[in-house]
Amino acid sequence: MGLFDFIKNLGGNPDSKIQKAAETAKNPKAIREDRWAAIEYLAFDAKDAEKAVGALLNRFEFSLEHGINDTREKEKAMEGIVRHSDAALPLVLTHLKKTTRIAWPIKILKALGKSDDHVIDCLIDTLEYSDVSFDQAQTDKNYDILCHLADYKKHGLKEKIRHFLRDPDERVRYAAAEVLMEQDLSEVGDALEDLMRDQNPDNSRIRQTVVRKYLENGWSVQNPSAFPNRNVIGPVFVNEQNRLFVSQEHLGQHE
C-alpha cells in the first residue's frame, strides 16, 4: 500500500488519522508497507506535532529481524521528529526518561543541535539513582547512559557520577570509572586514587584500568602518602615526582 492509499484508508478526522497511523507505526507485526506509510504520514503530514512526535518515538521501542528495514524506518522516524526542532525536545526528554531503549532517542537529542552541556544534563537527568539491582532493564539503561557520558567532559560531573562507583553491577561501576577518567584530573584525582586503593576483588578490573591510565598518561598522584611504602599494586609504585612507574626490581616477584 502506498502513502496516498494509506492516508485515504485512514479516514475520519485528523486526530483519528494520527491515532490509526500511530497504532500501525508501533506494531512490529503490521504489514511492512503499511508501517512505512504510517511513519511517513506521521513524519511529514500529521499536523499535530505533539501527537506525531509521540507516535514516532514509539517506533524505537522494537527492532525488526531485517536490520536494513529496521534502520530505514527508524531513520525516517528520526527525520520526522527532528523536523519539529525545539517543539520535539521536551517530548524526546520525557521519552528518554521512561524508555530502556535509549540509543535512538540519544541520536535524536544530538541531531536537534543542542550543546554538549545540554546533552550531558539530559543524560544525567535520565540516570536512575535508586536501587535498581533487581531491575535488569534499568541497570542496563544506567550502564548505557554512563557509556555515552564517557564521550564528554564537564566540570562538576564527578559528584553526579561517583554514586555509581558503588553500584552492585560491575559493568555500571566500570562505566562510571571510565566517565571519571575522561574528566580533568585536578577534579577527579581523589576519586580515582580511591579506586587504586580499592582491594575488593570484585573491583580488580576497575583498579587495574585506572592504574594503567595513570601509567600511560603520566598522571601525578595527589596523595602519595595514602599508598603504604608508595606501593600502588604489585610492582607499581609512586616515584619521587609522584607519578606511577613499574619497578623492575619487584616485577619478577609478580610474574
PDB file of C-alpha atoms in Angstrom:
ATOM      1  CA  MET A   1       0.000   0.000   0.000  1.00  0.00           C
ATOM      2  CA  GLY A   2       1.394   3.426  -0.949  1.00  0.00           C
ATOM      3  CA  LEU A   3       1.330   6.540   1.190  1.00  0.00           C
ATOM      4  CA  PHE A   4      -1.669   8.091  -0.536  1.00  0.00           C
ATOM      5  CA  ASP A   5      -3.636   4.854  -0.351  1.00  0.00           C
ATOM      6  CA  PHE A   6      -2.745   4.608   3.320  1.00  0.00           C
ATOM      7  CA  ILE A   7      -3.873   8.179   4.043  1.00  0.00           C
ATOM      8  CA  LYS A   8      -7.122   7.633   2.125  1.00  0.00           C
ATOM      9  CA  ASN A   9      -7.848   4.483   4.109  1.00  0.00           C
ATOM     10  CA  LEU A  10      -7.240   6.264   7.396  1.00  0.00           C
ATOM     11  CA  GLY A  11     -10.462   8.240   7.002  1.00  0.00           C
ATOM     12  CA  GLY A  12     -12.001  10.222   9.845  1.00  0.00           C
ATOM     13  CA  ASN A  13     -10.831  13.461  11.471  1.00  0.00           C
ATOM     14  CA  PRO A  14      -7.149  14.441  11.920  1.00  0.00           C
ATOM     15  CA  ASP A  15      -6.979  13.028  15.463  1.00  0.00           C
ATOM     16  CA  SER A  16      -8.389   9.727  14.279  1.00  0.00           C
ATOM     17  CA  LYS A  17      -5.912   9.603  11.399  1.00  0.00           C
ATOM     18  CA  ILE A  18      -2.968  10.165  13.715  1.00  0.00           C
ATOM     19  CA  GLN A  19      -4.254   7.547  16.132  1.00  0.00           C
ATOM     20  CA  LYS A  20      -4.612   4.940  13.389  1.00  0.00           C
ATOM     21  CA  ALA A  21      -1.207   5.775  11.952  1.00  0.00           C
ATOM     22  CA  ALA A  22       0.330   5.622  15.446  1.00  0.00           C
ATOM     23  CA  GLU A  23      -1.110   2.158  16.040  1.00  0.00           C
ATOM     24  CA  THR A  24       0.329   0.921  12.746  1.00  0.00           C
ATOM     25  CA  ALA A  25       3.738   2.564  13.204  1.00  0.00           C
ATOM     26  CA  LYS A  26       4.334   0.933  16.583  1.00  0.00           C
ATOM     27  CA  ASN A  27       3.143  -2.523  15.521  1.00  0.00           C
ATOM     28  CA  PRO A  28       6.069  -4.834  14.619  1.00  0.00           C
ATOM     29  CA  LYS A  29       3.588  -7.302  13.119  1.00  0.00           C
ATOM     30  CA  ALA A  30       1.990  -4.788  10.765  1.00  0.00           C
ATOM     31  CA  ILE A  31       2.497  -5.171   7.017  1.00  0.00           C
ATOM     32  CA  ARG A  32       5.845  -3.572   6.244  1.00  0.00           C
ATOM     33  CA  GLU A  33       4.473  -1.246   3.566  1.00  0.00           C
ATOM     34  CA  ASP A  34       1.654  -0.120   5.852  1.00  0.00           C
ATOM     35  CA  ARG A  35       4.033   0.612   8.704  1.00  0.00           C
ATOM     36  CA  TRP A  36       6.338   2.555   6.375  1.00  0.00           C
ATOM     37  CA  ALA A  37       3.403   4.600   5.045  1.00  0.00           C
ATOM     38  CA  ALA A  38       2.238   5.286   8.623  1.00  0.00           C
ATOM     39  CA  ILE A  39       5.690   6.520   9.609  1.00  0.00           C
ATOM     40  CA  GLU A  40       5.852   8.779   6.547  1.00  0.00           C
ATOM     41  CA  TYR A  41       2.430  10.214   7.349  1.00  0.00           C
ATOM     42  CA  LEU A  42       3.371  10.905  10.966  1.00  0.00           C
ATOM     43  CA  ALA A  43       6.733  12.333   9.968  1.00  0.00           C
ATOM     44  CA  PHE A  44       5.625  14.743   7.254  1.00  0.00           C
ATOM     45  CA  ASP A  45       1.825  15.076   7.022  1.00  0.00           C
ATOM     46  CA  ALA A  46       0.391  14.917  10.527  1.00  0.00           C
ATOM     47  CA  LYS A  47      -0.333  18.454  11.729  1.00  0.00           C
ATOM     48  CA  ASP A  48      -0.352  17.842  15.492  1.00  0.00           C
ATOM     49  CA  ALA A  49       3.363  17.935  16.351  1.00  0.00           C
ATOM     50  CA  GLU A  50       2.936  16.623  19.910  1.00  0.00           C
ATOM     51  CA  LYS A  51       0.934  13.571  18.876  1.00  0.00           C
ATOM     52  CA  ALA A  52       3.049  12.896  15.800  1.00  0.00           C
ATOM     53  CA  VAL A  53       6.349  13.048  17.693  1.00  0.00           C
ATOM     54  CA  GLY A  54       4.982  10.874  20.490  1.00  0.00           C
ATOM     55  CA  ALA A  55       3.829   8.281  17.970  1.00  0.00           C
ATOM     56  CA  LEU A  56       7.140   8.322  16.105  1.00  0.00           C
ATOM     57  CA  LEU A  57       9.095   7.839  19.337  1.00  0.00           C
ATOM     58  CA  ASN A  58       7.203   4.593  19.917  1.00  0.00           C
ATOM     59  CA  ARG A  59       8.789   3.188  16.762  1.00  0.00           C
ATOM     60  CA  PHE A  60      12.088   2.930  18.644  1.00  0.00           C
ATOM     61  CA  GLU A  61      10.592   0.523  21.179  1.00  0.00           C
ATOM     62  CA  PHE A  62      11.131  -2.541  18.976  1.00  0.00           C
ATOM     63  CA  SER A  63      13.540  -3.862  16.359  1.00  0.00           C
ATOM     64  CA  LEU A  64      12.790  -5.860  13.238  1.00  0.00           C
ATOM     65  CA  GLU A  65      14.682  -9.004  12.348  1.00  0.00           C
ATOM     66  CA  HIS A  66      15.514  -7.460   8.987  1.00  0.00           C
ATOM     67  CA  GLY A  67      18.151  -4.952  10.059  1.00  0.00           C
ATOM     68  CA  ILE A  68      18.119  -2.809   6.915  1.00  0.00           C
ATOM     69  CA  ASN A  69      14.360  -2.247   7.053  1.00  0.00           C
ATOM     70  CA  ASP A  70      14.566  -1.569  10.785  1.00  0.00           C
ATOM     71  CA  THR A  71      17.213   1.100  10.301  1.00  0.00           C
ATOM     72  CA  ARG A  72      15.358   2.725   7.389  1.00  0.00           C
ATOM     73  CA  GLU A  73      12.178   3.024   9.415  1.00  0.00           C
ATOM     74  CA  LYS A  74      13.982   4.439  12.430  1.00  0.00           C
ATOM     75  CA  GLU A  75      15.895   6.930  10.316  1.00  0.00           C
ATOM     76  CA  LYS A  76      12.620   8.105   8.765  1.00  0.00           C
ATOM     77  CA  ALA A  77      11.001   8.403  12.203  1.00  0.00           C
ATOM     78  CA  MET A  78      14.013  10.338  13.464  1.00  0.00           C
ATOM     79  CA  GLU A  79      13.838  12.672  10.469  1.00  0.00           C
ATOM     80  CA  GLY A  80      10.210  13.382  11.216  1.00  0.00           C
ATOM     81  CA  ILE A  81      10.932  14.150  14.867  1.00  0.00           C
ATOM     82  CA  VAL A  82      13.926  16.392  14.204  1.00  0.00           C
ATOM     83  CA  ARG A  83      11.801  18.357  11.724  1.00  0.00           C
ATOM     84  CA  HIS A  84       9.863  19.757  14.702  1.00  0.00           C
ATOM     85  CA  SER A  85      13.062  21.151  16.246  1.00  0.00           C
ATOM     86  CA  ASP A  86      12.570  22.688  19.723  1.00  0.00           C
ATOM     87  CA  ALA A  87       8.944  21.572  19.896  1.00  0.00           C
ATOM     88  CA  ALA A  88      10.131  17.965  19.879  1.00  0.00           C
ATOM     89  CA  LEU A  89      12.740  18.373  22.626  1.00  0.00           C
ATOM     90  CA  PRO A  90      10.530  18.035  25.761  1.00  0.00           C
ATOM     91  CA  LEU A  91       8.812  15.017  24.216  1.00  0.00           C
ATOM     92  CA  VAL A  92      12.140  13.355  23.476  1.00  0.00           C
ATOM     93  CA  LEU A  93      13.358  14.021  27.028  1.00  0.00           C
ATOM     94  CA  THR A  94      10.184  12.586  28.562  1.00  0.00           C
ATOM     95  CA  HIS A  95      10.507   9.509  26.381  1.00  0.00           C
ATOM     96  CA  LEU A  96      14.186   9.133  27.218  1.00  0.00           C
ATOM     97  CA  LYS A  97      13.394   9.035  30.941  1.00  0.00           C
ATOM     98  CA  LYS A  98      10.801   6.293  30.658  1.00  0.00           C
ATOM     99  CA  THR A  99      12.274   4.050  27.958  1.00  0.00           C
ATOM    100  CA  THR A 100      15.043   1.498  28.325  1.00  0.00           C
ATOM    101  CA  ARG A 101      15.852   1.708  24.601  1.00  0.00           C
ATOM    102  CA  ILE A 102      17.931   4.861  24.619  1.00  0.00           C
ATOM    103  CA  ALA A 103      20.248   4.624  21.589  1.00  0.00           C
ATOM    104  CA  TRP A 104      17.971   6.287  19.026  1.00  0.00           C
ATOM    105  CA  PRO A 105      16.473   8.895  21.408  1.00  0.00           C
ATOM    106  CA  ILE A 106      20.022   9.988  22.229  1.00  0.00           C
ATOM    107  CA  LYS A 107      20.803  10.225  18.499  1.00  0.00           C
ATOM    108  CA  ILE A 108      17.722  12.402  18.127  1.00  0.00           C
ATOM    109  CA  LEU A 109      18.768  14.567  21.064  1.00  0.00           C
ATOM    110  CA  LYS A 110      22.127  15.198  19.410  1.00  0.00           C
ATOM    111  CA  ALA A 111      20.526  15.753  15.997  1.00  0.00           C
ATOM    112  CA  LEU A 112      18.344  18.501  17.489  1.00  0.00           C
ATOM    113  CA  GLY A 113      21.564  20.515  17.643  1.00  0.00           C
ATOM    114  CA  LYS A 114      21.810  21.034  21.380  1.00  0.00           C
ATOM    115  CA  SER A 115      25.118  21.876  23.047  1.00  0.00           C
ATOM    116  CA  ASP A 116      27.254  19.216  24.685  1.00  0.00           C
ATOM    117  CA  ASP A 117      26.391  20.663  28.094  1.00  0.00           C
ATOM    118  CA  HIS A 118      22.697  20.313  27.334  1.00  0.00           C
ATOM    119  CA  VAL A 119      23.132  16.722  26.171  1.00  0.00           C
ATOM    120  CA  ILE A 120      25.119  15.915  29.326  1.00  0.00           C
ATOM    121  CA  ASP A 121      22.437  17.418  31.567  1.00  0.00           C
ATOM    122  CA  CYS A 122      19.740  15.440  29.758  1.00  0.00           C
ATOM    123  CA  LEU A 123      21.672  12.194  30.132  1.00  0.00           C
ATOM    124  CA  ILE A 124      22.294  12.787  33.830  1.00  0.00           C
ATOM    125  CA  ASP A 125      18.603  13.511  34.387  1.00  0.00           C
ATOM    126  CA  THR A 126      17.861  10.121  32.832  1.00  0.00           C
ATOM    127  CA  LEU A 127      20.046   8.159  35.266  1.00  0.00           C
ATOM    128  CA  GLU A 128      18.237   6.235  37.993  1.00  0.00           C
ATOM    129  CA  TYR A 129      19.907   6.755  41.385  1.00  0.00           C
ATOM    130  CA  SER A 130      17.635   4.492  43.420  1.00  0.00           C
ATOM    131  CA  ASP A 131      18.361   0.805  43.963  1.00  0.00           C
ATOM    132  CA  VAL A 132      17.733  -0.956  40.654  1.00  0.00           C
ATOM    133  CA  SER A 133      19.664  -4.130  41.438  1.00  0.00           C
ATOM    134  CA  PHE A 134      16.529  -6.225  40.828  1.00  0.00           C
ATOM    135  CA  ASP A 135      15.642  -4.388  37.619  1.00  0.00           C
ATOM    136  CA  GLN A 136      17.965  -5.603  34.883  1.00  0.00           C
ATOM    137  CA  ALA A 137      16.488  -3.338  32.217  1.00  0.00           C
ATOM    138  CA  GLN A 138      17.068  -0.229  34.346  1.00  0.00           C
ATOM    139  CA  THR A 139      20.551  -1.424  35.283  1.00  0.00           C
ATOM    140  CA  ASP A 140      21.360  -1.843  31.592  1.00  0.00           C
ATOM    141  CA  LYS A 141      19.960   1.623  30.917  1.00  0.00           C
ATOM    142  CA  ASN A 142      22.210   3.197  33.565  1.00  0.00           C
ATOM    143  CA  TYR A 143      25.157   1.368  32.048  1.00  0.00           C
ATOM    144  CA  ASP A 144      24.323   2.584  28.527  1.00  0.00           C
ATOM    145  CA  ILE A 145      23.915   6.191  29.669  1.00  0.00           C
ATOM    146  CA  LEU A 146      27.242   6.126  31.508  1.00  0.00           C
ATOM    147  CA  CYS A 147      28.915   4.757  28.372  1.00  0.00           C
ATOM    148  CA  HIS A 148      27.541   7.734  26.438  1.00  0.00           C
ATOM    149  CA  LEU A 149      28.673  10.167  29.146  1.00  0.00           C
ATOM    150  CA  ALA A 150      32.247   8.869  28.770  1.00  0.00           C
ATOM    151  CA  ASP A 151      32.354  10.851  25.499  1.00  0.00           C
ATOM    152  CA  TYR A 152      32.043  14.148  27.373  1.00  0.00           C
ATOM    153  CA  LYS A 153      33.956  16.309  29.809  1.00  0.00           C
ATOM    154  CA  LYS A 154      32.215  18.757  32.117  1.00  0.00           C
ATOM    155  CA  HIS A 155      33.082  20.473  35.388  1.00  0.00           C
ATOM    156  CA  GLY A 156      31.094  19.067  38.295  1.00  0.00           C
ATOM    157  CA  LEU A 157      30.325  15.762  36.642  1.00  0.00           C
ATOM    158  CA  LYS A 158      32.161  13.817  39.355  1.00  0.00           C
ATOM    159  CA  GLU A 159      29.516  14.412  42.009  1.00  0.00           C
ATOM    160  CA  LYS A 160      26.798  13.198  39.637  1.00  0.00           C
ATOM    161  CA  ILE A 161      28.714  10.039  38.711  1.00  0.00           C
ATOM    162  CA  ARG A 162      30.511   8.993  41.893  1.00  0.00           C
ATOM    163  CA  HIS A 163      27.324   7.385  43.221  1.00  0.00           C
ATOM    164  CA  PHE A 164      27.592   4.666  40.562  1.00  0.00           C
ATOM    165  CA  LEU A 165      31.037   3.555  41.725  1.00  0.00           C
ATOM    166  CA  ARG A 166      29.120   1.708  44.464  1.00  0.00           C
ATOM    167  CA  ASP A 167      26.571   0.125  42.139  1.00  0.00           C
ATOM    168  CA  PRO A 168      26.051  -3.654  42.637  1.00  0.00           C
ATOM    169  CA  ASP A 169      26.637  -4.226  38.907  1.00  0.00           C
ATOM    170  CA  GLU A 170      30.335  -4.344  37.987  1.00  0.00           C
ATOM    171  CA  ARG A 171      29.662  -3.067  34.463  1.00  0.00           C
ATOM    172  CA  VAL A 172      27.986   0.039  35.852  1.00  0.00           C
ATOM    173  CA  ARG A 173      30.873   0.665  38.264  1.00  0.00           C
ATOM    174  CA  TYR A 174      33.362   0.238  35.425  1.00  0.00           C
ATOM    175  CA  ALA A 175      31.448   2.622  33.153  1.00  0.00           C
ATOM    176  CA  ALA A 176      31.289   5.212  35.954  1.00  0.00           C
ATOM    177  CA  ALA A 177      35.046   4.931  36.397  1.00  0.00           C
ATOM    178  CA  GLU A 178      35.522   5.458  32.660  1.00  0.00           C
ATOM    179  CA  VAL A 179      33.460   8.657  32.824  1.00  0.00           C
ATOM    180  CA  LEU A 180      35.672   9.941  35.641  1.00  0.00           C
ATOM    181  CA  MET A 181      38.862   9.069  33.770  1.00  0.00           C
ATOM    182  CA  GLU A 182      37.767  11.397  30.955  1.00  0.00           C
ATOM    183  CA  GLN A 183      37.411  14.404  33.274  1.00  0.00           C
ATOM    184  CA  ASP A 184      40.083  16.864  34.414  1.00  0.00           C
ATOM    185  CA  LEU A 185      42.478  15.063  36.743  1.00  0.00           C
ATOM    186  CA  SER A 186      42.567  18.019  39.145  1.00  0.00           C
ATOM    187  CA  GLU A 187      38.871  17.481  39.791  1.00  0.00           C
ATOM    188  CA  VAL A 188      38.590  13.687  39.901  1.00  0.00           C
ATOM    189  CA  GLY A 189      42.049  12.622  41.113  1.00  0.00           C
ATOM    190  CA  ASP A 190      40.849  11.878  44.640  1.00  0.00           C
ATOM    191  CA  ALA A 191      38.114   9.565  43.370  1.00  0.00           C
ATOM    192  CA  LEU A 192      40.494   7.761  41.011  1.00  0.00           C
ATOM    193  CA  GLU A 193      43.059   7.293  43.763  1.00  0.00           C
ATOM    194  CA  ASP A 194      40.342   5.774  45.934  1.00  0.00           C
ATOM    195  CA  LEU A 195      39.804   3.256  43.137  1.00  0.00           C
ATOM    196  CA  MET A 196      43.530   2.489  43.004  1.00  0.00           C
ATOM    197  CA  ARG A 197      43.462   1.720  46.733  1.00  0.00           C
ATOM    198  CA  ASP A 198      40.365  -0.463  46.497  1.00  0.00           C
ATOM    199  CA  GLN A 199      41.421  -4.053  47.167  1.00  0.00           C
ATOM    200  CA  ASN A 200      37.955  -5.555  46.735  1.00  0.00           C
ATOM    201  CA  PRO A 201      38.397  -8.480  44.289  1.00  0.00           C
ATOM    202  CA  ASP A 202      35.117  -7.507  42.622  1.00  0.00           C
ATOM    203  CA  ASN A 203      36.737  -4.234  41.559  1.00  0.00           C
ATOM    204  CA  SER A 204      40.074  -5.626  40.381  1.00  0.00           C
ATOM    205  CA  ARG A 205      39.361  -4.855  36.701  1.00  0.00           C
ATOM    206  CA  ILE A 206      38.472  -1.253  37.538  1.00  0.00           C
ATOM    207  CA  ARG A 207      41.540  -0.859  39.720  1.00  0.00           C
ATOM    208  CA  GLN A 208      43.867  -2.212  37.045  1.00  0.00           C
ATOM    209  CA  THR A 209      42.312   0.019  34.383  1.00  0.00           C
ATOM    210  CA  VAL A 210      42.814   3.159  36.475  1.00  0.00           C
ATOM    211  CA  VAL A 211      46.415   2.201  37.238  1.00  0.00           C
ATOM    212  CA  ARG A 212      47.059   1.607  33.530  1.00  0.00           C
ATOM    213  CA  LYS A 213      45.562   5.010  32.717  1.00  0.00           C
ATOM    214  CA  TYR A 214      47.910   6.723  35.176  1.00  0.00           C
ATOM    215  CA  LEU A 215      50.912   4.881  33.761  1.00  0.00           C
ATOM    216  CA  GLU A 216      50.015   5.653  30.141  1.00  0.00           C
ATOM    217  CA  ASN A 217      49.313   9.339  30.731  1.00  0.00           C
ATOM    218  CA  GLY A 218      51.998  10.043  33.312  1.00  0.00           C
ATOM    219  CA  TRP A 219      49.425  11.498  35.661  1.00  0.00           C
ATOM    220  CA  SER A 220      50.556  12.790  39.050  1.00  0.00           C
ATOM    221  CA  VAL A 221      49.242  11.233  42.246  1.00  0.00           C
ATOM    222  CA  GLN A 222      47.719  13.842  44.549  1.00  0.00           C
ATOM    223  CA  ASN A 223      48.141  11.898  47.796  1.00  0.00           C
ATOM    224  CA  PRO A 224      51.114   9.509  47.515  1.00  0.00           C
ATOM    225  CA  SER A 225      51.290   9.032  51.289  1.00  0.00           C
ATOM    226  CA  ALA A 226      47.981   7.169  51.110  1.00  0.00           C
ATOM    227  CA  PHE A 227      49.838   4.276  49.452  1.00  0.00           C
ATOM    228  CA  PRO A 228      51.933   2.365  52.043  1.00  0.00           C
ATOM    229  CA  ASN A 229      55.600   2.425  51.011  1.00  0.00           C
ATOM    230  CA  ARG A 230      54.388   4.194  47.852  1.00  0.00           C
ATOM    231  CA  ASN A 231      53.268   0.827  46.534  1.00  0.00           C
ATOM    232  CA  VAL A 232      50.081   1.074  44.472  1.00  0.00           C
ATOM    233  CA  ILE A 233      49.654  -2.502  43.289  1.00  0.00           C
ATOM    234  CA  GLY A 234      52.083  -5.326  42.587  1.00  0.00           C
ATOM    235  CA  PRO A 235      55.261  -3.849  41.033  1.00  0.00           C
ATOM    236  CA  VAL A 236      53.659  -0.427  40.505  1.00  0.00           C
ATOM    237  CA  PHE A 237      54.956   2.335  42.783  1.00  0.00           C
ATOM    238  CA  VAL A 238      54.806   6.132  43.085  1.00  0.00           C
ATOM    239  CA  ASN A 239      58.145   7.777  42.296  1.00  0.00           C
ATOM    240  CA  GLU A 240      59.615  10.965  43.745  1.00  0.00           C
ATOM    241  CA  GLN A 241      57.797  13.006  41.090  1.00  0.00           C
ATOM    242  CA  ASN A 242      54.544  11.469  42.325  1.00  0.00           C
ATOM    243  CA  ARG A 243      53.997   9.549  39.115  1.00  0.00           C
ATOM    244  CA  LEU A 244      53.456   5.829  38.772  1.00  0.00           C
ATOM    245  CA  PHE A 245      56.206   3.562  37.496  1.00  0.00           C
ATOM    246  CA  VAL A 246      56.818  -0.166  37.229  1.00  0.00           C
ATOM    247  CA  SER A 247      59.661  -1.267  39.487  1.00  0.00           C
ATOM    248  CA  GLN A 248      61.880  -3.716  37.637  1.00  0.00           C
ATOM    249  CA  GLU A 249      63.214  -4.863  40.992  1.00  0.00           C
ATOM    250  CA  HIS A 250      59.736  -6.036  42.046  1.00  0.00           C
ATOM    251  CA  LEU A 251      58.482  -7.035  38.624  1.00  0.00           C
ATOM    252  CA  GLY A 252      59.898 -10.568  38.748  1.00  0.00           C
ATOM    253  CA  GLN A 253      58.198 -11.201  42.073  1.00  0.00           C
ATOM    254  CA  HIS A 254      54.786 -10.672  40.475  1.00  0.00           C
ATOM    255  CA  GLU A 255      55.202 -12.614  37.244  1.00  0.00           C
TER     256      GLU A 255
END
